[in-house]
Coordinates of C-alpha atoms in Angstrom, one line a residue:
X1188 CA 144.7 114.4 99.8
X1189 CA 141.6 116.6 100.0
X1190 CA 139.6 114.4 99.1
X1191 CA 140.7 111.4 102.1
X1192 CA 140.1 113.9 104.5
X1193 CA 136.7 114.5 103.2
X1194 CA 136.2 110.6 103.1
X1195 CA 137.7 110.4 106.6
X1196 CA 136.0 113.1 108.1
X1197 CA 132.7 111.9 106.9
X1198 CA 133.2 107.9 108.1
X1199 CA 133.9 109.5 111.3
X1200 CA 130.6 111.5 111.7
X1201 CA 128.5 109.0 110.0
X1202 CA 129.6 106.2 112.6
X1203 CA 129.7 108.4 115.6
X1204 CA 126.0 109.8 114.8
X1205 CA 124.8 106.0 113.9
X1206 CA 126.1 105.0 117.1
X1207 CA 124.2 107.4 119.4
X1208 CA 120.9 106.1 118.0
X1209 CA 122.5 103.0 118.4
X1210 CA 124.2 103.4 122.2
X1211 CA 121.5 102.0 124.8
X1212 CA 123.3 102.9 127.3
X1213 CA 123.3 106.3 127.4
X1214 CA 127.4 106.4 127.5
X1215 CA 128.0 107.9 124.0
X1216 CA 126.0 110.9 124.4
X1217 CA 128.1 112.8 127.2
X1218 CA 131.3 112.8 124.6
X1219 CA 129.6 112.9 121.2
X1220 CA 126.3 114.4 121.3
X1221 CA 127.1 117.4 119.9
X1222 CA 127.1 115.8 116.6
X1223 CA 123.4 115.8 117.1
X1224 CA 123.5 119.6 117.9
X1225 CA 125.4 120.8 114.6
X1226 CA 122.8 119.6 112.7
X1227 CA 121.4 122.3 110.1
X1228 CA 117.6 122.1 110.9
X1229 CA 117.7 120.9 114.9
X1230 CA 120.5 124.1 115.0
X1231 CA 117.6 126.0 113.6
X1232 CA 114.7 125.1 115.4
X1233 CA 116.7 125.2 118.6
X1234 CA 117.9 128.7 117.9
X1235 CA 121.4 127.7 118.6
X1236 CA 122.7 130.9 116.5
X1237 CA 126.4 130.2 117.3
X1238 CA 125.7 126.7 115.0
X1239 CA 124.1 127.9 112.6
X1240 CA 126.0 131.0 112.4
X1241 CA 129.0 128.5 112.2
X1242 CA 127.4 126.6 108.8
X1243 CA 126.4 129.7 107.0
X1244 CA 130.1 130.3 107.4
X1245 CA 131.7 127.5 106.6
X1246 CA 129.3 126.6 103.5
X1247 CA 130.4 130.4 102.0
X1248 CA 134.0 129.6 102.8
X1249 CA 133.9 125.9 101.4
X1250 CA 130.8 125.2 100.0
X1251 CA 128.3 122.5 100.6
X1252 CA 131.1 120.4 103.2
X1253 CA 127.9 120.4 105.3
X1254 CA 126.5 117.5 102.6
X1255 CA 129.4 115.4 102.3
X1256 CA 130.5 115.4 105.9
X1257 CA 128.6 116.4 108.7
X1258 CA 125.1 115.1 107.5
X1259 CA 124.9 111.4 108.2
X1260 CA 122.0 111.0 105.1
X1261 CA 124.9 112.6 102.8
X1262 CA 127.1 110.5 103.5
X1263 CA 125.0 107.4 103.5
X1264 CA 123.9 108.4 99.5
X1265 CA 127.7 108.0 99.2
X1266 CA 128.2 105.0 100.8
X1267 CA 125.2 103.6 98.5
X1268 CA 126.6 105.4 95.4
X1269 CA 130.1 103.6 95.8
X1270 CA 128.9 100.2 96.1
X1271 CA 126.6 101.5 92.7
X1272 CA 129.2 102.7 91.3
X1273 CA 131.9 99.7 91.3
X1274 CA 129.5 98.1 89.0
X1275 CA 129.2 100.9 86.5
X1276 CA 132.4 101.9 84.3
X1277 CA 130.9 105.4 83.8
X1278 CA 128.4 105.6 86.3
X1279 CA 126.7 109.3 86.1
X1280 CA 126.4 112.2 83.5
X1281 CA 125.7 115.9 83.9
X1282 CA 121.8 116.9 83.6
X1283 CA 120.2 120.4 84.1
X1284 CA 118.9 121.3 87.5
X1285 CA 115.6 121.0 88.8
X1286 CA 115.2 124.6 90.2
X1287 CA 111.0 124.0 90.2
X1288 CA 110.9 120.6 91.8
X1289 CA 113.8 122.1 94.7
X1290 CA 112.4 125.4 95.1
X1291 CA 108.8 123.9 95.6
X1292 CA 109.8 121.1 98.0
X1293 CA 111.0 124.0 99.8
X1294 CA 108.5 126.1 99.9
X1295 CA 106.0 122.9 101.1
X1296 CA 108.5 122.1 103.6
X1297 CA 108.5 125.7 104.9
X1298 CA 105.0 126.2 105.0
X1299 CA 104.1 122.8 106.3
X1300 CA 106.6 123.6 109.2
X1301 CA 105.1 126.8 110.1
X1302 CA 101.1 125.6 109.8
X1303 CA 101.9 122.8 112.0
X1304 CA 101.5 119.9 109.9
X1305 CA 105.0 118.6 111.5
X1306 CA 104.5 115.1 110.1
X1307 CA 105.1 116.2 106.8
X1308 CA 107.7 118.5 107.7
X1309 CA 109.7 115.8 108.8
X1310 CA 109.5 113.8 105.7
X1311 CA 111.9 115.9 104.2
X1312 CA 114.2 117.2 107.0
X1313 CA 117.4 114.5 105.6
X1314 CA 118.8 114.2 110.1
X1315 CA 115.6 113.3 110.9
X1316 CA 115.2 110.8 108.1
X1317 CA 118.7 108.9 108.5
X1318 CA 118.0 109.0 112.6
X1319 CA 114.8 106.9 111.7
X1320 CA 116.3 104.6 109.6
X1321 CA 119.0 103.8 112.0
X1322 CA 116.7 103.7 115.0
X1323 CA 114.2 101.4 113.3
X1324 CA 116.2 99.5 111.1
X1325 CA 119.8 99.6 112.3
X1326 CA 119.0 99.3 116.2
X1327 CA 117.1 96.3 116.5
X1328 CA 120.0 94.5 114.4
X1329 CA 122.9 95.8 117.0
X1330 CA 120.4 94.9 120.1
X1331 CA 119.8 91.5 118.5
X1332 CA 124.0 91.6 118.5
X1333 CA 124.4 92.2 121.8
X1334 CA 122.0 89.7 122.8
X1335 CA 123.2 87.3 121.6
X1336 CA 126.5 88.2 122.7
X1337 CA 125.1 88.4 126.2
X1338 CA 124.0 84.7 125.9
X1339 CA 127.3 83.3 124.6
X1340 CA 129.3 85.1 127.6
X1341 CA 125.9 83.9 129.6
X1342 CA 127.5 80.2 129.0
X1343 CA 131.0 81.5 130.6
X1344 CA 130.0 83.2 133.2
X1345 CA 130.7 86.2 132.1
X1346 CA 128.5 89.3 132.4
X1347 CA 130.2 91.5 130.5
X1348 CA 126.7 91.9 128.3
X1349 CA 123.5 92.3 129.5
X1350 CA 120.0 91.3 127.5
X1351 CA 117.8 93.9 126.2
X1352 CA 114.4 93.6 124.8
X1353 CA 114.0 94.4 120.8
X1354 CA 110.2 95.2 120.5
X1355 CA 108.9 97.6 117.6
X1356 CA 107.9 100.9 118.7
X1357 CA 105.9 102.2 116.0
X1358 CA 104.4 100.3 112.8
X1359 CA 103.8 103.3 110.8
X1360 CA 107.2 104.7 111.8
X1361 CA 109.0 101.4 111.0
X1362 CA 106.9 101.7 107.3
X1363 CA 108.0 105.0 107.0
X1364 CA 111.6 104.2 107.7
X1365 CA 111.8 101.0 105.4
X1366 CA 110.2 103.4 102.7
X1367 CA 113.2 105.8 103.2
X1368 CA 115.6 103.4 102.7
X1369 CA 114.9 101.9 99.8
X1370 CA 114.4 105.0 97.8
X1371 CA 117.4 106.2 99.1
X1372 CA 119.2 103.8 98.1
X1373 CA 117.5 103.3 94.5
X1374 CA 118.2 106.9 94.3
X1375 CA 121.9 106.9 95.5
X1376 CA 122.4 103.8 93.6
X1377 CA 121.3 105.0 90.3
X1378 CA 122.0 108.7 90.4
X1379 CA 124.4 109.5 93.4
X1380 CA 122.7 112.6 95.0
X1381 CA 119.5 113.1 93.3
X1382 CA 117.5 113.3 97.0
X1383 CA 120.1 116.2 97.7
X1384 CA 119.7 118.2 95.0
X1385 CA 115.8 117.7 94.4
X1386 CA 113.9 117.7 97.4
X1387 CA 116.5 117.6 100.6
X1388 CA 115.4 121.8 102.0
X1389 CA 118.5 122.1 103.6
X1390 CA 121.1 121.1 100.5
X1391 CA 118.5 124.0 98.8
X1392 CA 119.0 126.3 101.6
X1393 CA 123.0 125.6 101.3
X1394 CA 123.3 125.0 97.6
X1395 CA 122.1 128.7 97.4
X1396 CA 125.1 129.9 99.4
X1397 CA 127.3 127.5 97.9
X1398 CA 126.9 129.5 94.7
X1399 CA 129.3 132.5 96.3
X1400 CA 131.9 130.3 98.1
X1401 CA 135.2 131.7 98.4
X1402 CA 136.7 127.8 97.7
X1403 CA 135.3 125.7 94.9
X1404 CA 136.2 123.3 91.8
X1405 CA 137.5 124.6 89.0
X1406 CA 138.0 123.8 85.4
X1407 CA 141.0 125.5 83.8
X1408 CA 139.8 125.0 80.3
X1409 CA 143.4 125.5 78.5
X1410 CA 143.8 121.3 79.7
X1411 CA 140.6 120.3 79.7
X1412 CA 139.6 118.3 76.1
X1413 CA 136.1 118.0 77.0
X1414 CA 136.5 114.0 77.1
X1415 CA 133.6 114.2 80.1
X1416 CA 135.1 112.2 82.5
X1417 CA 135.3 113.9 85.6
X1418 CA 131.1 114.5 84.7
X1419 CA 130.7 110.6 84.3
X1420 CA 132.1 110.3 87.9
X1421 CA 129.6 113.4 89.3
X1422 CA 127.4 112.1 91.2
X1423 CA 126.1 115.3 91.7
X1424 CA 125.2 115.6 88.3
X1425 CA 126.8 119.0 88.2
X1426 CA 129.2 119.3 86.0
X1427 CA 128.9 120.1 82.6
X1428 CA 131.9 119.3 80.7
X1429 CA 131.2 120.6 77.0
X1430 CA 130.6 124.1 78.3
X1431 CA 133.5 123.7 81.2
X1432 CA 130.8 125.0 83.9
X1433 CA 129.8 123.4 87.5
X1434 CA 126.7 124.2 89.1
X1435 CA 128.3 125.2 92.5
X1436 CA 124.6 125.3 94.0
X1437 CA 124.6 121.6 93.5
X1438 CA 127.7 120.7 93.9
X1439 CA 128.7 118.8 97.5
X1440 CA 132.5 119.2 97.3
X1441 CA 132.9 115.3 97.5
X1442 CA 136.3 116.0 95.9
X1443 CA 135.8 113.2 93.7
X1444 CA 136.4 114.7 90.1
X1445 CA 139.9 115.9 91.2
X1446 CA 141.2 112.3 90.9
X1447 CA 139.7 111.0 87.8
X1448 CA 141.1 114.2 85.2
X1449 CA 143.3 112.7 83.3
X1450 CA 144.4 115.7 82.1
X1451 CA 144.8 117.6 85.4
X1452 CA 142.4 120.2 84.6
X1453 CA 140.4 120.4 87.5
X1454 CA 141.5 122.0 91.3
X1455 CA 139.7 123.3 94.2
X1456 CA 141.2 126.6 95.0
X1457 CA 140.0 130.0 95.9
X1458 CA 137.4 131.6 93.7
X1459 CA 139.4 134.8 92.9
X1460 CA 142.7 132.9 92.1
X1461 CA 144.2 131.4 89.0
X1462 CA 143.6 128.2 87.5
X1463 CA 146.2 126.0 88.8
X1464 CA 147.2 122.6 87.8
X1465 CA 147.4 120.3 91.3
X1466 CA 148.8 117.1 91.2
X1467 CA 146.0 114.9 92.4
X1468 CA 146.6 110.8 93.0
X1469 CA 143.9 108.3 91.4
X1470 CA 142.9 106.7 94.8
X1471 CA 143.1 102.7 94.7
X1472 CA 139.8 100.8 95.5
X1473 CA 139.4 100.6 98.9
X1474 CA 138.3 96.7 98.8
X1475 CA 138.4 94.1 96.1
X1476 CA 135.4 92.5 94.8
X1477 CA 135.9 89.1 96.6
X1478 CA 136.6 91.0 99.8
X1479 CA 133.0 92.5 99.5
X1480 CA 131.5 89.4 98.7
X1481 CA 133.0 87.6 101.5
X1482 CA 131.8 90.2 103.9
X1483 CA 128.4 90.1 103.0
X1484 CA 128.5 86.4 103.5
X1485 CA 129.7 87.1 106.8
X1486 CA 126.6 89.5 107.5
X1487 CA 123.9 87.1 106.1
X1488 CA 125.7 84.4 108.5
X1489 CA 125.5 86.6 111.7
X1490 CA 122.5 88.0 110.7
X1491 CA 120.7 84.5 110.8
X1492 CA 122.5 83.8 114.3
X1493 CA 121.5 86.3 115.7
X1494 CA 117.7 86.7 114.8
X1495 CA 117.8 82.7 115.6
X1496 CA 118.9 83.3 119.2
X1497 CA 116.6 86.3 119.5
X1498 CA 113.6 84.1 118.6
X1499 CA 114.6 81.8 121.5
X1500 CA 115.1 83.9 123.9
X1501 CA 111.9 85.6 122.8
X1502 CA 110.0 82.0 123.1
X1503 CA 111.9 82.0 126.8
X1504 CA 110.3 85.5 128.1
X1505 CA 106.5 84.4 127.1
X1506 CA 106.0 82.5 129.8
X1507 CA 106.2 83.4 134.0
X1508 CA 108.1 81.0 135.6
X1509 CA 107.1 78.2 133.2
X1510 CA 103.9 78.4 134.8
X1511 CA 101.6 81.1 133.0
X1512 CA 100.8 83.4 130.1
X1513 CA 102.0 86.8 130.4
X1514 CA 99.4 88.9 129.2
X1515 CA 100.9 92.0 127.7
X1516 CA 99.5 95.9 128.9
X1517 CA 97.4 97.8 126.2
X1518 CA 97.4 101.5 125.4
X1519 CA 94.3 102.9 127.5
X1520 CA 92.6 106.0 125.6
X1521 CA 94.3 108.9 126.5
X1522 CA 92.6 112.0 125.7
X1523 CA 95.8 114.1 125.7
X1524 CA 98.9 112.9 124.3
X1525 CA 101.8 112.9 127.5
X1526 CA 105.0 114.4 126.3
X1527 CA 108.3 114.1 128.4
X1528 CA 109.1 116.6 130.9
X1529 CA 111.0 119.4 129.3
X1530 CA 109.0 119.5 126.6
X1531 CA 107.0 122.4 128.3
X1532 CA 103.6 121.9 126.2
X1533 CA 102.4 119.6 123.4
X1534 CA 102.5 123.0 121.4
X1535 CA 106.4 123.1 121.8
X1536 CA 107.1 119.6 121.4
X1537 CA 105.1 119.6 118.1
X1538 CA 107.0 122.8 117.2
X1539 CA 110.7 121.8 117.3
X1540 CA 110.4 118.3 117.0
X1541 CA 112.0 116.8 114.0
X1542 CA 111.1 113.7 114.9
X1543 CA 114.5 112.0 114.6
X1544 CA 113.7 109.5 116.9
X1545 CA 117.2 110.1 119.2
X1546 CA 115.2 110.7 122.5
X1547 CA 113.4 107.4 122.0
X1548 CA 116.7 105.7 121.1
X1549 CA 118.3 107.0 124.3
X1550 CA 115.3 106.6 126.4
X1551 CA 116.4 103.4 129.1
X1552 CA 112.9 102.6 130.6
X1553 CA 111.0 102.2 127.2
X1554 CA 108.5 104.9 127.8
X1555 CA 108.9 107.0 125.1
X1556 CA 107.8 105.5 121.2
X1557 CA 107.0 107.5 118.0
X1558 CA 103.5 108.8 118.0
X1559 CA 100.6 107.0 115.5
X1560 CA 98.5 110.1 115.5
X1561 CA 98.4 111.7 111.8
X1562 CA 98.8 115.4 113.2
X1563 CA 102.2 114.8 115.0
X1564 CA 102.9 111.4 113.3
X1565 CA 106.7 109.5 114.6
X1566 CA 106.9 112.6 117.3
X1567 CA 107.3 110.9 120.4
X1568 CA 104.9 110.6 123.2
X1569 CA 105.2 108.7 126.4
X1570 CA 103.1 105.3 126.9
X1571 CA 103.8 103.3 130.1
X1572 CA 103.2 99.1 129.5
X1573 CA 106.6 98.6 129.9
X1574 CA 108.3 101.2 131.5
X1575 CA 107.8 104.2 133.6
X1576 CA 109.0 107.6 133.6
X1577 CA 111.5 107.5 136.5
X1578 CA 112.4 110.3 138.8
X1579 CA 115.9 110.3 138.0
X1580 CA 116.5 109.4 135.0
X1581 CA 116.8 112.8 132.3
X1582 CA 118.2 111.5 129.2
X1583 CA 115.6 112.7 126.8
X1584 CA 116.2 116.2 127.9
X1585 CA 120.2 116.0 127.1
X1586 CA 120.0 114.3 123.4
X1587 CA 117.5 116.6 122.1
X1588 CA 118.8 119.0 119.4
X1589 CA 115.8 121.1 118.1
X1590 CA 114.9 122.1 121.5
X1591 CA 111.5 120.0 121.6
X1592 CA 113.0 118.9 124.7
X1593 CA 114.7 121.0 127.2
X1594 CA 117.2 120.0 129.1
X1595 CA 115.8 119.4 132.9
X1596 CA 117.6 118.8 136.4
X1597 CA 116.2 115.9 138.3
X1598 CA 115.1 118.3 140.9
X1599 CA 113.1 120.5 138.4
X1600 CA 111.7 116.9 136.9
X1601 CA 110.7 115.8 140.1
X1602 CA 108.5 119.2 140.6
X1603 CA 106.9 119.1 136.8
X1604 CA 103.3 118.3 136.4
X1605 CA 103.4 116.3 132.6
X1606 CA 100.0 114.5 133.2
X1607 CA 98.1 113.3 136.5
X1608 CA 96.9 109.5 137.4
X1609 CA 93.1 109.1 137.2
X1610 CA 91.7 105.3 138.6
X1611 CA 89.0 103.3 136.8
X1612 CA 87.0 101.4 139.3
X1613 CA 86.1 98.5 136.8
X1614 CA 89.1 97.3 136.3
X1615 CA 90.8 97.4 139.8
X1616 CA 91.7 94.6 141.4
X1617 CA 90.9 94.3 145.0
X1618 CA 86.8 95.3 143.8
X1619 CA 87.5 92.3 140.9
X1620 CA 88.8 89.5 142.5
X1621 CA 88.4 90.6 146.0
X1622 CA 92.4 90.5 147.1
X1623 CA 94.4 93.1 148.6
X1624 CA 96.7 95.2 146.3
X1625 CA 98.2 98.6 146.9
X1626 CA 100.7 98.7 144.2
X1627 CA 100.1 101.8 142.9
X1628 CA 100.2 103.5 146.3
X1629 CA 103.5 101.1 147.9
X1630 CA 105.1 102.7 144.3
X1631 CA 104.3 106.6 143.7
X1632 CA 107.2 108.4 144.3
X1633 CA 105.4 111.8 145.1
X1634 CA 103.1 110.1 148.0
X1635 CA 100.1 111.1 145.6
X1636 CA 98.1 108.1 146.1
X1637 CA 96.7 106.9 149.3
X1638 CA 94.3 103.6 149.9
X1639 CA 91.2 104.1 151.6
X1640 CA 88.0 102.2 152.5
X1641 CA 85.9 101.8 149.2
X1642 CA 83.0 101.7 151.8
X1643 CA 84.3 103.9 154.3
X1644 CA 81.3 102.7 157.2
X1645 CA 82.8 99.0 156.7
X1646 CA 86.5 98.8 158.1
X1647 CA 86.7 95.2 156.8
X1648 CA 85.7 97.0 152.9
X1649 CA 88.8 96.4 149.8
X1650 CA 90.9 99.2 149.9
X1651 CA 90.9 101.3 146.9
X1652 CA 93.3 104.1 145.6
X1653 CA 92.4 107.6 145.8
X1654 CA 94.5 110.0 143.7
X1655 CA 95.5 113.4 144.9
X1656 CA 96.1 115.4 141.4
X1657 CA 98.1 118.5 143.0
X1658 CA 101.2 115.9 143.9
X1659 CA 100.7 113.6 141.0
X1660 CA 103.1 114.4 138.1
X1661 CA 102.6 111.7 135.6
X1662 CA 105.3 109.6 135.7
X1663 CA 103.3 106.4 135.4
X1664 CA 104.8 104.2 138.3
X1665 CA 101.1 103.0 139.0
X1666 CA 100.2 102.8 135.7
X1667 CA 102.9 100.7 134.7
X1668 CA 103.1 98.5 138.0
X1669 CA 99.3 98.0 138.2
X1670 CA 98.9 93.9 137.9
X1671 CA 95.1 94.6 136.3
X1672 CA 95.4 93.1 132.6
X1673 CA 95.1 94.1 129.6
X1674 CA 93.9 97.7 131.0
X1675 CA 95.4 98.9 134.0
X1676 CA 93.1 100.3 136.8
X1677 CA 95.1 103.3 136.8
X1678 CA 96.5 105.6 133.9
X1679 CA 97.8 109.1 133.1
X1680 CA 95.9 111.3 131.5
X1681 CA 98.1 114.0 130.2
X1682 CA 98.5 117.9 130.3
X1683 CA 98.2 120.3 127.4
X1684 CA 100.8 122.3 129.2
X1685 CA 103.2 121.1 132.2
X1686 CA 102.7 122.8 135.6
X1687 CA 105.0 123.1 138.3
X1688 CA 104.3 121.6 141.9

C-alpha cells in the first residue's frame, strides 16, 4: 500500500510539472504552479524559507520522499528504470557508495554557483535539467499535437484548437537537452539511480539528512536468509544484503524492496521501534508486454502524422500571400543582454536563475529564448524577431521559482526601464527606398518615438524616427514591427540594471 501511494503520488507530480512546461496557454499555472515553487534548489535560491523549511522536515521525518515524488527527474529515472527493468530478471545489486565522486560534484556545484559561472551550475541542478528536456524535447512534440489537431477540427469547422508555431529556441540548449536525456536514460536504464546518488547536489544535500530519519526500511535479520533479493531489485544500489545494512543516505524510499521479500523481512517503520513483520502484496505488472508494444506502435504512428502535417503547414507559412518570400528578422548585436522585467538586473537574473526553461515555456509572444552566451548559457534573455514584449502580458514574473524573476503588476511593468530603442539610419526605410513608414512610432506604447523631418529646412524631407530614451522601456514593439529586413532600423539595446520611469 505504501508503496502505490508513493507511485501515485509521483505520476501525479511528474505529469502536473510536465504539463506546465508543456501548457502554452498559460492556464495551468494559476492552479498548479506551485509545483514549480517546492522545488529544493528554486526554494533555495528564492529564499522561500517556509519550503524549504518544509523539505528539511519532511526528509528527517521520511527520508529522501523528496527523490521519489516531488522531483520530476526522480521520477523520470524510475519510469526509465521500469521499462529496464521488465527486461532484466534481477536487474541491480548493492555496490559501495561513492562518497568522493558525490561530495566533489557538490562542492563544484556550490562553488560554481557562488563564482558566478551559473552555466555550470545548472548542469547539475536535476529541476532544471528535466524542465529542459521537457521544454526542448517534449514541447515541440505536444505543439506538433495540437497542430495538427487544430487542422483536423480546421476541416470541421471547428475552432476548438488554434495553430502555434514550433521553432527551436536555442541550438546549444536543445544539444544540451538531448545530451541529458540519453544519459539519463542509459543511466536509469542500466543502474536505476546512479545520477541521484553520484552527482544530483540536492539527493547529496538530502541523502545526508536521510541518514537520521525518524521512518526508514528495515531489515529484521531473525527472517532474513540473506538470499539478496530485495538488493537485486534496489535500484538504489543501497542495500547490502550479506551484512543486513541500507545505506539510508542513498536510499529514496521508493518502497520497492517491501514487495519482493519473500520472507517478509523487510518494513518501513519508525527508527526507534521494533522490527515488525508487515504483510506487504507482490504488486502485479502494471502492463503486459504486448500492451507496451502496441503502444509504442501507436506513438511511432502519430508521431509520423503529426511531424508530416507540421512540415506542411510549415511549407504553407513560407510564403506571403502566395506572392513572396518572407525574409526572417536576425539578432542585431546587442551589447547588453535584455532580461525580462522583474528580473531587476542581469546580476540577479544570473544569480537565481536555474535556467529551467519554465518562463520561456510560458512566455505567449515568443520573446524570451535560452541565452547562447557561455557565461549565462540556456538563461533566458529577450530577443524580439517574432514577438514583442507586451504591456500586459506578466507571465514570466508568476512561473518563476528561484526568484530570477519577480513577480511584477502590469502597472509597475509598464513604468520599468529593461532596455531603450536606439535607430540605425542605414537600414531605415523611408531614407532606403524613399516610402513613408512610421511603424515604429504608429506602435510604441509609451509615445517614445516621434517622426520628424530628416532635413528639418525641407518639409517635403522622409520622415524619420527620433527616440526619446527617458519614456522608452524596451519592450521592442518597433523593433519587432519594423518592415526593414534582415536588420531592423530600430533595436533595444539593454540596461545592466532596470530603472523606473
Amino acid at each position: 500500500m505504501i508503496r502505490k501511494i508513493r507511485l501515485t503520488c509521483g505520476i501525479i507530480c511528474l505529469t502536473l510539472i510536465t504539463l506546465l512546461f508543456l501548457d502554452f496557454t498559460g492556464t495551468l499555472h494559476g492552479w498548479f504552479g506551485w509545483l514549480a515553487k517546492i522545488q529544493f534548489l528554486p526554494a533555495i535560491l528564492a529564499l522561500n524559507i517556509g519550503v524549504v523549511a518544509f523539505l528539511i522536515i519532511l526528509t528527517a521525518v521520511f527520508g529522501r520522499i523528496y527523490c521519489s515524488v516531488i522531483c520530476p527527474l526522480g521520477v523520470f529515472q524510475d519510469v526509465a528504470a521500469w521499462v529496464g527493468k521488465r527486461q532484466k530478471k534481477l536487474p541491480y545489486s548493492y555496490s559501495p557508495a561513492l562518497s568522493s565522486l558525490r561530495y566533489g560534484a557538490l562542492a563544484i556545484f556550490i562553488i560554481t554557483l557562488i563564482a558566478g559561472v551559473s552555466f555550470i551550475a545548472t548542469l547539475f541542478a536535476p529541476y532544471s535539467a528535466y524542465g529542459r528536456i521537457a521544454n526542448n524535447l517534449f514541447q515541440p512534440i505536444w505543439l506538433w499535437g495540437n497542430n495538427l489537431f487544430a487542422h483536423l477540427a480546421e476541416r470541421f469547422d471547428s475552432y476548438a484548437f488554434y495553430d502555434v508555431e514550433v521553432w527551436m529556441k536555442s541550438l546549444p540548449t536543445f544539444i544540451i537537452a538531448a545530451a541529458t536525456f540519453v544519459i539519463l536514460i542509459l543511466l536509469a536504464w542500466r543502474n536505476g539511480r546512479t545520477y541521484c546518488n553520484t552527482i544530483c547536489p540536492v539527493g547529496t544535500v538530502l541523502g545526508f539528512l536521510s541518514r537520521y530519519s525518524l521512518f526508514r526500511v528495515t531489515i529484521d535479520t531473525d527472517k532474513c536468509n540473506g538470499c539478496g533479493l530485495c538488493a537485486r531489485h534496489c535500484k538504489a544500489a543501497c542495500i547490502n544484503s550479506k551484512e543486513h545494512t541500507i545505506d539510508y543516505s542513498r536510499c529514496v524510499a521508493c518502497m520497492d524492496c517491501l514487495g519482493k521479500c519473500k520472507q517478509k523481512a523487510l518494513s518501513y517503520q519508525l527508527r526507534t521501534s521494533k522490527t515488525g513483520s508487515p504483510q506487504v502484496k507482490q504488486n502485479a505488472p502494471l502492463t503486459s508486454s504486448g500492451q507496451v508494444n502496441e503502444a509504442r506502435r501507436n506513438f511511432l504512428t502519430v508521431t509520423t502524422m503529426v511531424a508530416a502535417t507540421s512540415a506542411l503547414k510549415a511549407q504553407e507559412k513560407k510564403v506571403d500571400g502566395g506572392l513572396a518570400t518572407i525574409e526572417d528578422k536576425k539578432i542585431p548585436n546587442r551589447q547588453t543582454p535584455i532580461t525580462p522585467p522583474g528580473s531587476l538586473s542581469a546580476r540577479n537574473m544570473s544569480a537565481h536563475c536555474t535556467a529551467c526553461q519554465l518562463c520561456v515555456s510560458a512566455c505567449p509572444n515568443q520573446v524570451l529564448r535560452p541565452s547562447t552566451k557561455l557565461m549565462n548559457l540556456m538563461q533566458p534573455e529577450m530577443s524580439y524577431e517574432r514577438g514583442y514584449c507586451r504591456p500586459e502580458c506578466n507571465d514570466c514574473s508568476q512561473v518563476c521559482p528561484a526568484g530570477a524573476i519577480r513577480p511584477i503588476t502590469v502597472a509597475d511593468k509598464s513604468s520599468t526601464q529593461i532596455g531603450h530603442a536606439v535607430w540605425v539610419k542605414a537600414n531605415c526605410v523611408p531614407l532606403t527606398d524613399g516610402v513613408e513608414c512610421d511603424n515604429c512610432a504608429r506602435h510604441c506604447p509609451t509615445g517614445a518615438i516621434q517622426m520628424i523631418l530628416s532635413i528639418p529646412d525641407q518639409p517635403d524631407s522622409p520622415k524619420i524616427p527620433a527616440v526619446n530614451t527617458e519614456r522608452c522601456i524596451g519592450c521592442g514593439a518597433c523593433e519587432n514591427l519594423c518592415p526593414a529586413r534582415p536588420f531592423s532600423a530600430i533595436y533595444v539595446e539593454g540596461h545592466e540594471r532596470h530603472r523606473i520611469i
